[in-house]
Short mmCIF file of C-alpha atoms in Angstrom, two decimals:
data_model
loop_
_atom_site.label_atom_id
_atom_site.label_comp_id
_atom_site.label_asym_id
_atom_site.label_seq_id
_atom_site.Cartn_x
_atom_site.Cartn_y
_atom_site.Cartn_z
CA MET J 102 111.78 68.19 91.44
CA PRO J 103 111.70 64.29 92.16
CA THR J 104 111.89 62.07 89.15
CA THR J 105 109.03 60.34 88.32
CA THR J 106 109.64 56.23 88.39
CA TYR J 107 107.89 53.91 87.17
CA ASN J 108 107.29 50.01 88.12
CA LEU J 109 107.35 47.03 85.81
CA LEU J 110 104.03 45.06 86.48
CA THR J 111 105.07 41.46 87.18
CA ASN J 112 101.80 40.32 87.94
CA PRO J 113 100.37 38.55 85.05
CA ALA J 114 96.58 38.93 85.62
CA GLU J 115 97.34 42.75 86.11
CA ILE J 116 99.20 42.99 82.50
CA ASN J 117 96.49 41.24 80.73
CA ALA J 118 94.02 43.65 81.89
CA ALA J 119 96.38 46.79 80.84
CA PHE J 120 96.92 45.09 77.57
CA SER J 121 92.75 44.61 77.08
CA ILE J 122 92.66 48.15 77.56
CA TRP J 123 94.24 49.16 74.92
CA ARG J 124 93.11 46.34 72.34
CA THR J 125 89.67 47.34 72.82
CA ALA J 126 90.32 51.01 72.47
CA LEU J 127 91.47 49.77 68.77
CA THR J 128 89.31 48.34 67.67
CA GLU J 129 85.98 50.08 68.90
CA GLU J 130 86.21 52.34 66.20
CA GLY J 131 88.36 50.61 63.54
CA GLU J 132 86.70 49.06 60.62
CA TRP J 133 87.07 44.88 60.16
CA ARG J 134 88.60 44.63 56.69
CA GLY J 135 89.35 40.73 57.10
CA ASP J 136 92.84 40.70 57.25
CA GLY J 137 93.04 43.43 60.06
CA TRP J 138 91.53 46.56 61.52
CA TRP J 139 91.63 49.94 59.79
CA LEU J 140 91.19 53.26 61.94
CA ALA J 141 90.84 55.78 59.63
CA LYS J 142 91.20 58.53 61.73
CA GLN J 143 94.65 57.53 62.77
CA ARG J 144 96.02 56.00 59.54
CA ILE J 145 97.13 52.98 60.79
CA VAL J 146 96.04 49.22 60.58
CA VAL J 147 95.99 46.65 63.38
CA GLY J 148 96.11 43.22 63.20
CA ASN J 149 97.01 39.67 64.58
CA ARG J 150 100.62 38.54 64.53
CA ASN J 151 99.91 34.82 64.16
CA ASP J 152 96.61 34.80 62.75
CA ARG J 153 95.64 38.02 60.72
CA THR J 154 91.69 36.45 60.02
CA THR J 155 90.83 36.55 63.18
CA PRO J 156 89.52 39.74 64.42
CA GLU J 157 89.82 39.35 68.05
CA LEU J 158 93.40 41.01 68.92
CA GLY J 159 95.29 38.57 71.02
CA GLU J 160 98.68 38.96 72.60
CA PHE J 161 100.91 39.35 69.71
CA VAL J 162 99.70 42.87 67.57
CA VAL J 163 101.44 44.04 65.02
CA LEU J 164 100.71 47.78 63.82
CA GLY J 165 102.14 50.17 60.71
CA THR J 166 100.96 52.57 58.39
CA ASP J 167 99.95 50.39 55.74
CA PRO J 168 96.65 49.64 54.74
CA THR J 169 97.37 46.38 53.43
CA GLY J 170 99.01 44.87 56.52
CA GLU J 171 102.10 44.33 54.51
CA ASP J 172 105.01 46.20 56.17
CA VAL J 173 104.91 46.16 60.18
CA THR J 174 105.99 48.98 61.79
CA VAL J 175 106.03 47.64 65.17
CA GLN J 176 104.80 45.19 67.60
CA LEU J 177 102.55 45.24 70.87
CA ASN J 178 103.39 42.10 72.68
CA GLU J 179 101.71 40.95 75.82
CA PRO J 180 104.56 39.87 78.16
CA GLN J 181 104.56 35.79 78.14
CA GLN J 182 108.02 36.42 80.88
CA TYR J 183 107.47 38.39 83.87
CA GLY J 184 110.10 40.31 86.42
CA ASN J 185 112.53 40.68 83.52
CA GLU J 186 113.58 42.55 80.51
CA ASN J 187 112.94 40.31 77.73
CA PRO J 188 109.44 41.24 76.67
CA LEU J 189 109.75 44.27 74.63
CA SER J 190 106.66 45.74 75.78
CA GLY J 191 105.04 45.81 79.05
CA VAL J 192 102.99 47.74 81.55
CA VAL J 193 104.43 50.56 84.24
CA ARG J 194 102.56 51.97 87.19
CA ASP J 195 103.82 55.16 88.63
CA GLY J 196 103.73 57.04 91.95
CA SER J 197 100.48 57.94 91.90
CA GLY J 198 98.74 54.59 90.80
CA ARG J 199 98.41 55.33 86.99
CA LEU J 200 99.36 52.78 84.57
CA TYR J 201 101.07 53.39 81.22
CA LEU J 202 101.66 50.62 77.85
CA VAL J 203 105.47 51.03 77.52
CA ARG J 204 107.91 49.58 75.03
CA GLN J 205 111.65 49.64 74.37
CA GLY J 206 113.19 51.59 71.79
CA VAL J 207 113.86 48.41 69.75
CA LEU J 208 112.94 47.65 66.45
CA HIS J 209 113.70 44.34 64.73
CA ARG J 210 115.07 44.36 60.91
CA ASN J 211 112.45 44.05 58.85
CA ALA J 212 111.38 44.63 55.01
CA GLN J 213 111.61 48.34 56.17
CA SER J 214 114.48 48.99 57.38
CA ASP J 215 117.73 47.41 59.47
CA ARG J 216 117.14 47.00 63.26
CA VAL J 217 117.10 50.04 65.48
CA ASP J 218 117.90 49.86 69.29
CA GLY J 219 117.03 52.22 72.13
CA ALA J 220 119.73 55.20 71.75
CA LEU J 221 119.58 55.39 67.85
CA PHE J 222 115.48 55.22 68.53
CA ALA J 223 115.55 58.06 70.86
CA GLU J 224 117.44 59.80 68.79
CA ARG J 225 114.88 59.28 65.66
CA THR J 226 112.21 59.85 67.72
CA ARG J 227 113.02 62.08 69.64
CA LEU J 228 111.41 60.66 72.83
CA ALA J 229 112.81 60.46 76.29
CA PRO J 230 113.29 56.81 78.15
CA ILE J 231 111.64 57.18 81.55
CA PRO J 232 113.06 55.35 84.44
CA VAL J 233 111.95 52.02 85.25
CA LEU J 234 112.20 49.74 88.38
CA ILE J 235 111.86 46.04 87.97
CA GLY J 236 111.08 45.40 91.75
CA ALA J 237 114.19 47.42 93.40
CA ALA J 238 116.44 47.32 90.49
CA SER J 239 116.53 49.62 87.74
CA ALA J 240 115.92 48.82 84.44
CA LYS J 241 119.17 48.30 81.94
CA ARG J 242 117.35 48.79 78.65
CA SER J 243 115.70 51.79 77.43
CA TRP J 244 111.67 52.03 78.18
CA PHE J 245 109.60 54.71 76.33
CA ILE J 246 105.65 55.31 76.87
CA VAL J 247 103.28 54.93 74.20
CA THR J 248 100.44 55.36 75.77
CA PRO J 249 98.48 56.36 79.82
CA LEU J 250 96.18 53.74 79.87
CA ASP J 251 93.38 55.64 82.43
CA GLY J 252 92.91 57.68 79.53
CA PRO J 253 89.18 58.45 77.02
CA ARG J 254 89.88 55.69 74.92
CA HIS J 255 89.82 58.20 71.66
CA GLU J 256 92.94 59.67 73.14
CA ILE J 257 94.74 55.72 73.73
CA ARG J 258 93.87 55.02 69.92
CA ARG J 259 95.88 58.80 68.81
CA ASN J 260 98.52 57.97 71.33
CA ILE J 261 99.48 54.59 69.24
CA ALA J 262 99.01 56.34 66.43
CA VAL J 263 101.65 58.64 67.33
CA PHE J 264 103.90 56.20 68.47
CA VAL J 265 103.45 54.24 65.46
CA ASP J 266 104.32 57.20 63.38
CA LEU J 267 107.13 57.95 65.33
CA CYS J 268 108.33 53.73 65.10
CA SER J 269 107.74 54.74 60.99
CA LEU J 270 110.15 57.84 61.76
CA ALA J 271 112.35 56.00 63.22
CA ARG J 272 112.92 53.28 60.50
CA GLY J 273 113.77 55.86 58.18
CA ALA J 274 117.12 57.40 58.34
CA ALA J 275 116.92 59.68 56.06
CA GLU J 276 113.69 61.00 56.83
CA ALA J 277 114.46 61.37 60.51
CA ARG J 278 117.67 62.92 59.73
CA GLN J 279 115.83 65.37 57.48
CA ALA J 280 113.37 65.85 60.44
CA ALA J 281 115.47 66.92 62.74
CA ASP J 282 117.01 69.83 60.33
CA ASP J 283 113.22 70.72 59.69
CA ASP J 284 113.35 70.94 63.71
CA GLU J 285 116.23 73.54 63.94
CA ARG J 286 114.41 75.65 60.96
CA LEU J 287 110.78 75.28 62.47
CA ASP J 288 112.11 76.50 65.80
CA GLU J 289 113.63 79.82 63.79
CA LEU J 290 110.89 80.29 61.41
CA LEU J 291 108.24 79.70 64.15
CA GLY J 292 109.22 79.79 67.31
CA LYS J 293 107.12 77.05 69.98
CA ASP J 294 103.72 75.78 69.44
CA GLU J 295 101.22 77.36 70.77
CA VAL J 296 98.57 75.52 73.02
CA GLY J 297 94.92 74.77 71.84
CA GLY J 298 94.16 74.73 68.28
CA GLU J 299 90.38 75.37 66.05
CA SER J 300 89.16 72.29 63.56
CA THR J 301 88.63 74.42 60.61
CA GLY J 302 86.13 73.04 57.88
CA ASP J 303 82.42 72.90 57.98
CA PRO J 304 81.29 73.54 60.96
CA SER J 305 78.01 71.53 60.98
CA VAL J 306 80.39 67.99 60.07
CA ASN J 307 81.33 66.91 63.35
CA ARG J 308 85.58 66.94 63.58
CA ASN J 309 86.15 63.65 64.04
CA ARG J 310 83.64 62.21 61.07
CA ARG J 311 86.18 65.13 58.67
CA ARG J 312 89.12 63.02 60.14
CA ARG J 313 87.57 60.01 59.46
CA ILE J 314 86.24 60.65 55.77
CA GLN J 315 89.69 62.26 54.74
CA GLY J 316 91.39 59.17 56.43
CA GLU J 317 89.07 57.09 53.91
CA VAL J 318 90.04 59.25 51.21
CA TRP J 319 93.79 58.59 51.69
CA LEU J 320 93.38 54.93 52.58
CA ALA J 321 91.28 54.92 48.77
CA LEU J 322 94.07 56.50 47.30
CA GLN J 323 96.99 54.27 49.17
CA LEU J 324 95.28 51.31 47.66
CA LEU J 325 95.28 52.27 43.85
CA LEU J 326 98.62 53.03 44.01
CA LYS J 327 99.43 49.82 46.05
CA ALA J 328 97.66 47.85 43.25
CA ASP J 329 100.31 49.62 40.70
CA GLY J 330 103.45 48.65 42.93
CA ARG J 331 103.49 52.13 44.56
CA VAL J 332 103.07 53.65 48.03
CA LEU J 333 101.20 57.03 48.97
CA ARG J 334 103.72 58.34 51.66
CA LYS J 335 102.56 60.85 54.11
CA PRO J 336 105.82 63.27 55.02
CA ARG J 337 105.81 63.45 58.45
CA HIS J 338 107.57 65.24 61.50
CA ALA J 339 108.68 64.45 65.20
CA ARG J 340 106.89 67.51 65.59
CA GLY J 341 103.29 67.04 64.41
CA TYR J 342 103.62 68.84 60.76
CA GLU J 343 102.35 66.64 58.40
CA VAL J 344 101.21 66.56 54.66
CA ASP J 345 98.78 64.43 53.80
CA GLY J 346 100.54 62.62 50.62
CA GLU J 347 103.19 62.49 48.71
CA VAL J 348 102.75 60.77 45.14
CA VAL J 349 105.92 59.95 43.24
CA THR J 350 105.39 60.36 39.56
CA THR J 351 107.06 59.69 36.06
CA THR J 352 107.25 63.82 35.62
CA GLY J 353 107.79 64.82 39.51
CA PRO J 354 106.41 64.27 42.72
CA LEU J 355 103.11 65.48 43.52
CA LEU J 356 102.07 67.03 47.21
CA LEU J 357 98.64 66.31 47.81
CA GLU J 358 96.31 67.96 51.10
CA ILE J 359 93.07 66.10 50.83
CA LYS J 360 89.48 68.49 52.29
CA THR J 361 86.96 67.05 53.42
CA SER J 362 84.05 69.81 52.26
CA THR J 363 84.58 72.80 49.71
CA THR J 364 84.25 75.87 52.09
CA ALA J 365 86.04 79.05 52.47
CA ALA J 366 87.56 77.38 55.77
CA ASP J 367 88.78 73.89 54.25
CA VAL J 368 90.20 75.79 50.91
CA TYR J 369 92.05 78.69 52.93
CA GLY J 370 93.51 75.58 55.41
CA GLY J 371 94.39 73.54 52.15
CA VAL J 372 96.06 76.21 50.06
CA GLY J 373 97.84 77.47 53.43
CA GLN J 374 98.97 74.31 53.93
CA LEU J 375 100.44 73.51 50.43
CA LEU J 376 101.92 76.93 50.63
CA LEU J 377 103.68 76.93 53.50
CA TYR J 378 104.90 73.35 54.85
CA PRO J 379 107.76 73.33 51.64
CA GLN J 380 109.33 76.92 53.06
CA LEU J 381 109.20 74.87 56.44
CA LEU J 382 109.83 71.15 55.18
CA PRO J 383 113.06 71.70 52.91
CA GLY J 384 112.36 67.90 51.62
CA LEU J 385 109.19 68.95 49.86
CA GLN J 386 110.21 71.77 48.08
CA GLY J 387 109.89 71.15 44.17
CA HIS J 388 106.69 69.44 44.40
CA ARG J 389 103.77 69.64 42.15
CA ARG J 390 100.87 71.41 44.60
CA VAL J 391 97.86 70.02 44.75
CA LEU J 392 94.01 69.97 46.87
CA LEU J 393 91.61 67.50 46.86
CA LEU J 394 87.88 68.37 47.30
CA PRO J 395 84.82 67.03 47.21
CA GLY J 396 82.38 67.13 43.99
CA ARG J 397 82.74 69.45 41.29
CA PRO J 398 84.62 72.53 42.10
CA THR J 399 83.62 75.79 40.29
CA LYS J 400 85.75 76.89 37.41
CA PRO J 401 86.35 80.43 38.64
CA LEU J 402 87.68 78.38 41.75
CA VAL J 403 90.23 76.15 39.78
CA ASP J 404 91.36 79.06 37.68
CA ALA J 405 92.04 80.60 41.03
CA LEU J 406 93.93 78.40 42.64
CA GLY J 407 96.28 77.77 39.68
CA ALA J 408 97.01 81.31 40.19
CA CYS J 409 98.19 80.61 43.22
CA GLY J 410 100.42 77.48 42.30
CA VAL J 411 98.11 75.07 43.37
CA GLU J 412 95.82 72.36 40.83
CA LEU J 413 92.50 71.84 42.55
CA HIS J 414 91.38 68.08 41.79
CA ARG J 415 88.22 66.11 42.86
CA TYR J 416 86.91 62.66 44.65
CA ASP J 417 83.53 62.04 44.91
CA LEU J 418 82.37 60.33 47.82
CA ALA J 419 79.01 58.62 48.77
CA ILE J 420 78.09 57.85 52.69
CA THR J 421 76.09 54.67 53.23
CA GLY J 422 76.00 53.94 57.55
CA LYS J 423 79.39 53.61 58.25
CA LYS J 424 80.20 53.01 55.25
CA VAL J 425 81.93 55.21 53.16
CA GLU J 426 82.63 54.61 49.32
CA VAL J 427 85.49 57.43 47.41
CA GLY J 428 86.21 57.60 43.91
CA PHE J 429 88.16 60.29 41.84
CA SER J 430 87.96 62.02 39.01
CA LYS J 431 90.06 60.67 35.59
CA ARG J 432 92.05 63.90 35.27
CA PHE J 433 93.58 63.20 39.24
CA LEU J 434 93.92 59.85 38.49
CA LYS J 435 95.75 60.32 35.22
CA LEU J 436 98.00 63.05 37.22
CA CYS J 437 98.81 60.09 39.25
CA GLU J 438 99.69 57.96 36.63
CA ILE J 439 97.05 55.58 38.00
CA GLY J 440 96.50 52.76 35.98
CA THR J 441 98.29 53.97 33.18
CA PRO J 442 100.68 51.38 31.10
#
């Protein structure tokens, strides 16, 4: 089977039009927070590199998983030079005419990590570089697909978020090594992933709405921890397995799963994830398991989950149009040691 080759675009107008597609896709459902766009469903923040107070995304865009935007994971900048490999981002066209946003596997040194280069980037993310042509010459550097640009905008947002997560993974050497070890274990325990899937939770609530609510709860907790000089870690794995959060406390780490309803499906799913993931991802073993549900769960449910080794805590939710307000129980805040001296 012949190998697909990709041609790097060198026409400024074509490049600008292509970059406008993904910039529009990112801000379409994002929430402007004064210094960046927060994408609750994808749990990433996006903003302009040079002027964080301007909502319209320009040529230099920074992306990260920190909702305050202080720790930039990766930049996706529209090229200012054409026909060479000096710009780290670009657009390629395949033989069928499809366009793709691409980036070199280079992450500059910052507060998160030392510099990460192509071979190391590929090793840590498990992404494969693509063969790129610049005119008639083969590219000398490693290029990776970020997202196709001709698909639905929600898929572009999803692909961008996955790429940001993988860049975050590449910046963490210990996490990347653990992911490689976990991958071998996952192959042994689960085999290959099945194709397809089914959404859990209240069937009367749209899945995207559930994901948005979950993202807002995650963000609210992250901001509270940030105020205490801490972070809400999101254990992730290159094959897509991830728990919603990991909170470090003086009495030991907490493994957190957030659900958006108290239906049986959400409770079963949350408990299953909390029990199974530490077996699949050994780095999560020894954590206290916490299931976070909306409203006021009944005492029998609290007792039943406690017998399973899962602690049940609650959050309160108020939705007005697109505005989501989240509050956490005092018991949960105390468990996370938020606001304590």
